[in-house]
Amino acid sequence: MDQPMKRRILFGLFLAFAGIAAATAFYLEGWWIPNYPSERDYPVRGIDVSHHQGVINWNAIPKSVQFAYIKATEGTDYVDPNFTSNWKGSALVNIRHGAYHFYRLDKPGMKQAENFLRSVPKVPNALPPVIDLELGGNASKLPAPDDFQRELRTFIETIKTRYGTEPMIYTEPTFESTLLRGFPIVRRWKPSFFLPLKHDDQWQVWQYSERTRVKGISATVDADVFNGSQQEFDAWH
């Protein structure tokens, strides 16, 4: 291979790697979303937040953000330090909001439900509560699926009784195939950051990005869409 050809190949490889590096940097900083859903198909948009987003200026949040899911609790005794301020702040600017609980695999379902009940007020027009089921950041030793599902049912029935609505389950395929085999999921919140979801009735909320930039929030934030029309969202409880 002659030298000019080698230089062209090396230059081409350099451009390819530079492009990949730039795309990765834009993704990590929240400026590029590879899986952005159609605003025509999904007009109702939201975010989900916790103390990781720091202090949020809810007055600066764009009007395009119509709902917010806010981390409330984790396990049997943890309460997100920013839950109260985020709950009140979103309410003051008329953003529909709901609370989510990070479910610990090594804690009893009833005790976890009691933590959620102590922390999350029952208010009109709130979004359905959410149970966040993830392997990452959870107990290293997995329970037997039957034991886990029994505890999860206790959690679900307890908060259904208190809030009068079916909770939504946020989970990903690995967790589902490991611990949720055969478990009926009535309402589903699905994460998918690189592949679009089918526009069907198998899910209610799609988390399409974990690194979005939103005015009023200094850190990147998770972004979501509701699977339905504005009228369907307004009637959703």
Short mmCIF file of C-alpha atoms in Angstrom, two decimals:
data_model
loop_
_atom_site.label_atom_id
_atom_site.label_comp_id
_atom_site.label_asym_id
_atom_site.label_seq_id
_atom_site.Cartn_x
_atom_site.Cartn_y
_atom_site.Cartn_z
CA MET A 1 0.00 0.00 0.00
CA ASP A 2 1.46 3.35 -0.99
CA GLN A 3 1.87 6.21 1.52
CA PRO A 4 -0.94 8.46 0.15
CA MET A 5 -3.38 5.56 0.50
CA LYS A 6 -2.22 4.89 4.06
CA ARG A 7 -2.63 8.56 4.93
CA ARG A 8 -6.18 8.60 3.51
CA ILE A 9 -7.11 5.50 5.50
CA LEU A 10 -5.63 6.91 8.69
CA PHE A 11 -7.37 10.23 8.12
CA GLY A 12 -10.66 8.42 7.53
CA LEU A 13 -10.23 6.45 10.75
CA PHE A 14 -9.40 9.64 12.60
CA LEU A 15 -12.59 11.30 11.35
CA ALA A 16 -14.65 8.26 12.29
CA PHE A 17 -13.27 8.13 15.83
CA ALA A 18 -13.62 11.89 16.18
CA GLY A 19 -17.25 11.66 15.11
CA ILE A 20 -17.95 8.86 17.58
CA ALA A 21 -16.24 10.80 20.36
CA ALA A 22 -18.22 13.94 19.56
CA ALA A 23 -21.52 12.04 19.43
CA THR A 24 -20.72 10.36 22.77
CA ALA A 25 -19.86 13.68 24.38
CA PHE A 26 -23.06 15.30 23.09
CA TYR A 27 -25.08 12.33 24.40
CA LEU A 28 -23.46 12.34 27.84
CA GLU A 29 -23.98 16.08 28.19
CA GLY A 30 -27.63 15.80 27.18
CA TRP A 31 -27.44 17.75 23.92
CA TRP A 32 -28.15 14.79 21.62
CA ILE A 33 -31.03 12.35 22.12
CA PRO A 34 -30.74 9.41 19.72
CA ASN A 35 -34.28 8.18 20.36
CA TYR A 36 -36.36 11.36 20.41
CA PRO A 37 -40.09 10.48 20.09
CA SER A 38 -42.34 12.24 17.60
CA GLU A 39 -44.10 15.21 19.17
CA ARG A 40 -47.07 14.52 16.91
CA ASP A 41 -47.40 10.94 18.15
CA TYR A 42 -46.56 11.78 21.77
CA PRO A 43 -47.72 15.31 22.57
CA VAL A 44 -47.69 14.85 26.37
CA ARG A 45 -44.16 15.09 27.77
CA GLY A 46 -42.64 14.90 31.19
CA ILE A 47 -39.58 14.36 33.35
CA ASP A 48 -38.64 12.26 36.37
CA VAL A 49 -36.43 13.73 39.08
CA SER A 50 -34.77 13.11 42.43
CA HIS A 51 -32.17 14.81 44.60
CA HIS A 52 -29.62 13.98 41.88
CA GLN A 53 -31.01 16.94 39.90
CA GLY A 54 -30.23 19.31 42.76
CA VAL A 55 -32.46 22.26 43.53
CA ILE A 56 -34.95 22.70 40.68
CA ASN A 57 -36.29 26.08 39.64
CA TRP A 58 -39.82 24.93 38.88
CA ASN A 59 -40.85 28.40 37.71
CA ALA A 60 -38.34 28.10 34.86
CA ILE A 61 -39.45 24.66 33.65
CA PRO A 62 -40.81 24.96 30.07
CA LYS A 63 -44.55 24.74 29.48
CA SER A 64 -43.90 21.72 27.26
CA VAL A 65 -43.21 19.71 30.43
CA GLN A 66 -46.69 18.61 31.48
CA PHE A 67 -45.87 16.03 34.13
CA ALA A 68 -43.17 15.11 36.61
CA TYR A 69 -42.49 11.91 38.49
CA ILE A 70 -40.64 12.62 41.73
CA LYS A 71 -38.62 10.18 43.79
CA ALA A 72 -40.19 9.91 47.22
CA THR A 73 -38.83 6.89 49.03
CA GLU A 74 -36.55 3.89 48.95
CA GLY A 75 -36.70 0.78 51.06
CA THR A 76 -38.21 0.98 54.53
CA ASP A 77 -36.86 4.28 55.85
CA TYR A 78 -35.21 6.42 53.16
CA VAL A 79 -36.97 9.58 52.00
CA ASP A 80 -35.47 11.58 49.14
CA PRO A 81 -34.25 14.87 50.67
CA ASN A 82 -35.71 16.90 47.80
CA PHE A 83 -39.07 15.14 47.63
CA THR A 84 -41.09 17.71 49.57
CA SER A 85 -39.65 20.71 47.74
CA ASN A 86 -40.11 19.03 44.33
CA TRP A 87 -43.65 17.93 45.19
CA LYS A 88 -44.66 21.42 46.29
CA GLY A 89 -42.70 23.17 43.54
CA SER A 90 -44.29 21.20 40.72
CA ALA A 91 -47.73 21.77 42.21
CA LEU A 92 -47.22 25.54 42.41
CA VAL A 93 -46.61 25.74 38.65
CA ASN A 94 -49.47 23.34 37.83
CA ILE A 95 -47.33 20.48 36.56
CA ARG A 96 -49.13 17.20 37.20
CA HIS A 97 -46.95 15.11 39.44
CA GLY A 98 -46.68 11.68 40.96
CA ALA A 99 -44.30 9.90 43.32
CA TYR A 100 -42.13 6.85 42.86
CA HIS A 101 -40.57 4.38 45.26
CA PHE A 102 -37.29 2.56 44.64
CA TYR A 103 -38.07 -0.99 45.75
CA ARG A 104 -35.37 -2.74 47.77
CA LEU A 105 -35.12 -6.47 47.18
CA ASP A 106 -33.94 -7.18 50.73
CA LYS A 107 -36.78 -5.38 52.56
CA PRO A 108 -40.36 -6.47 53.37
CA GLY A 109 -43.05 -5.17 51.05
CA MET A 110 -45.34 -3.95 53.85
CA LYS A 111 -42.59 -1.96 55.57
CA GLN A 112 -41.65 -0.35 52.26
CA ALA A 113 -45.30 0.52 51.58
CA GLU A 114 -45.56 2.12 55.02
CA ASN A 115 -42.55 4.30 54.23
CA PHE A 116 -44.24 5.45 51.03
CA LEU A 117 -47.57 6.09 52.78
CA ARG A 118 -45.89 8.21 55.47
CA SER A 119 -44.14 10.33 52.88
CA VAL A 120 -46.53 10.84 49.95
CA PRO A 121 -49.76 12.81 50.48
CA LYS A 122 -52.97 11.81 48.77
CA VAL A 123 -53.98 14.74 46.57
CA PRO A 124 -56.54 15.22 43.79
CA ASN A 125 -55.34 14.74 40.21
CA ALA A 126 -52.03 13.15 41.21
CA LEU A 127 -50.47 10.71 38.80
CA PRO A 128 -50.54 7.00 39.73
CA PRO A 129 -47.80 5.96 42.16
CA VAL A 130 -44.82 4.15 40.66
CA ILE A 131 -42.75 1.20 41.87
CA ASP A 132 -39.20 1.38 40.52
CA LEU A 133 -37.84 -2.15 40.05
CA GLU A 134 -34.17 -2.28 39.10
CA LEU A 135 -31.26 -4.63 39.72
CA GLY A 136 -28.68 -1.84 39.56
CA GLY A 137 -28.06 -0.25 42.94
CA ASN A 138 -30.07 -2.94 44.68
CA ALA A 139 -29.28 -5.88 46.95
CA SER A 140 -26.58 -8.15 45.53
CA LYS A 141 -28.36 -11.33 46.63
CA LEU A 142 -31.58 -11.91 44.71
CA PRO A 143 -34.61 -13.35 46.48
CA ALA A 144 -36.50 -16.33 45.10
CA PRO A 145 -38.98 -15.05 42.47
CA ASP A 146 -41.99 -16.43 44.39
CA ASP A 147 -40.89 -14.71 47.59
CA PHE A 148 -40.23 -11.45 45.82
CA GLN A 149 -43.57 -11.48 44.02
CA ARG A 150 -45.42 -12.17 47.26
CA GLU A 151 -43.80 -9.15 48.92
CA LEU A 152 -44.40 -7.00 45.84
CA ARG A 153 -48.11 -7.92 45.83
CA THR A 154 -48.33 -6.79 49.45
CA PHE A 155 -46.75 -3.45 48.52
CA ILE A 156 -49.07 -2.97 45.54
CA GLU A 157 -52.28 -3.84 47.40
CA THR A 158 -51.34 -1.58 50.31
CA ILE A 159 -50.78 1.52 48.20
CA LYS A 160 -53.79 0.73 45.97
CA THR A 161 -55.97 0.81 49.06
CA ARG A 162 -54.51 4.14 50.20
CA TYR A 163 -54.46 6.03 46.90
CA GLY A 164 -57.37 4.34 45.17
CA THR A 165 -55.57 3.65 41.90
CA GLU A 166 -53.46 0.99 40.19
CA PRO A 167 -49.75 1.80 40.55
CA MET A 168 -47.40 1.76 37.59
CA ILE A 169 -44.32 -0.45 37.46
CA TYR A 170 -41.03 0.83 36.06
CA THR A 171 -38.68 -1.98 35.12
CA GLU A 172 -36.29 -3.21 32.46
CA PRO A 173 -36.00 -6.55 30.63
CA THR A 174 -33.28 -8.08 32.83
CA PHE A 175 -35.26 -7.51 36.01
CA GLU A 176 -38.46 -8.70 34.38
CA SER A 177 -36.93 -11.95 33.13
CA THR A 178 -35.25 -12.59 36.48
CA LEU A 179 -37.92 -11.80 39.09
CA LEU A 180 -41.16 -10.88 37.32
CA ARG A 181 -41.79 -13.97 35.21
CA GLY A 182 -45.54 -14.49 35.05
CA PHE A 183 -46.31 -11.44 37.18
CA PRO A 184 -49.20 -9.35 35.80
CA ILE A 185 -48.13 -5.77 35.10
CA VAL A 186 -51.27 -3.68 34.69
CA ARG A 187 -49.56 -0.33 34.15
CA ARG A 188 -46.07 -0.16 32.75
CA TRP A 189 -43.37 2.50 32.48
CA LYS A 190 -40.69 1.36 30.05
CA PRO A 191 -37.17 2.70 29.54
CA SER A 192 -35.77 2.57 26.02
CA PHE A 193 -32.94 4.95 25.20
CA PHE A 194 -31.82 3.76 21.77
CA LEU A 195 -34.76 1.90 20.20
CA PRO A 196 -38.26 3.33 19.73
CA LEU A 197 -41.19 1.61 21.37
CA LYS A 198 -44.19 0.36 19.45
CA HIS A 199 -47.16 2.69 19.70
CA ASP A 200 -49.45 0.12 21.38
CA ASP A 201 -51.30 -0.43 24.65
CA GLN A 202 -48.53 -2.40 26.37
CA TRP A 203 -47.18 0.63 28.22
CA GLN A 204 -48.33 3.99 29.57
CA VAL A 205 -45.08 5.95 29.93
CA TRP A 206 -41.86 5.71 27.95
CA GLN A 207 -38.60 6.97 29.42
CA TYR A 208 -36.75 7.79 26.21
CA SER A 209 -33.73 9.59 27.65
CA GLU A 210 -31.72 9.59 30.84
CA ARG A 211 -29.65 12.62 29.85
CA THR A 212 -31.83 15.52 28.73
CA ARG A 213 -31.27 19.22 29.25
CA VAL A 214 -34.26 21.12 30.64
CA LYS A 215 -34.34 24.79 31.56
CA GLY A 216 -34.58 25.23 35.32
CA ILE A 217 -32.52 22.10 36.06
CA SER A 218 -28.73 22.37 36.20
CA ALA A 219 -28.05 18.63 35.81
CA THR A 220 -29.22 16.32 33.05
CA VAL A 221 -32.61 14.73 33.68
CA ASP A 222 -34.69 11.75 32.57
CA ALA A 223 -37.28 12.55 29.90
CA ASP A 224 -40.57 10.76 29.30
CA VAL A 225 -43.69 10.71 27.15
CA PHE A 226 -47.23 9.58 27.91
CA ASN A 227 -48.71 7.01 25.56
CA GLY A 228 -51.92 8.77 24.59
CA SER A 229 -53.63 11.99 23.67
CA GLN A 230 -53.96 15.12 25.77
CA GLN A 231 -57.53 14.15 26.62
CA GLU A 232 -56.47 10.67 27.70
CA PHE A 233 -53.73 12.13 29.88
CA ASP A 234 -56.09 14.59 31.53
CA ALA A 235 -58.40 11.71 32.46
CA TRP A 236 -55.58 9.41 33.66
CA HIS A 237 -55.45 8.74 37.38
#
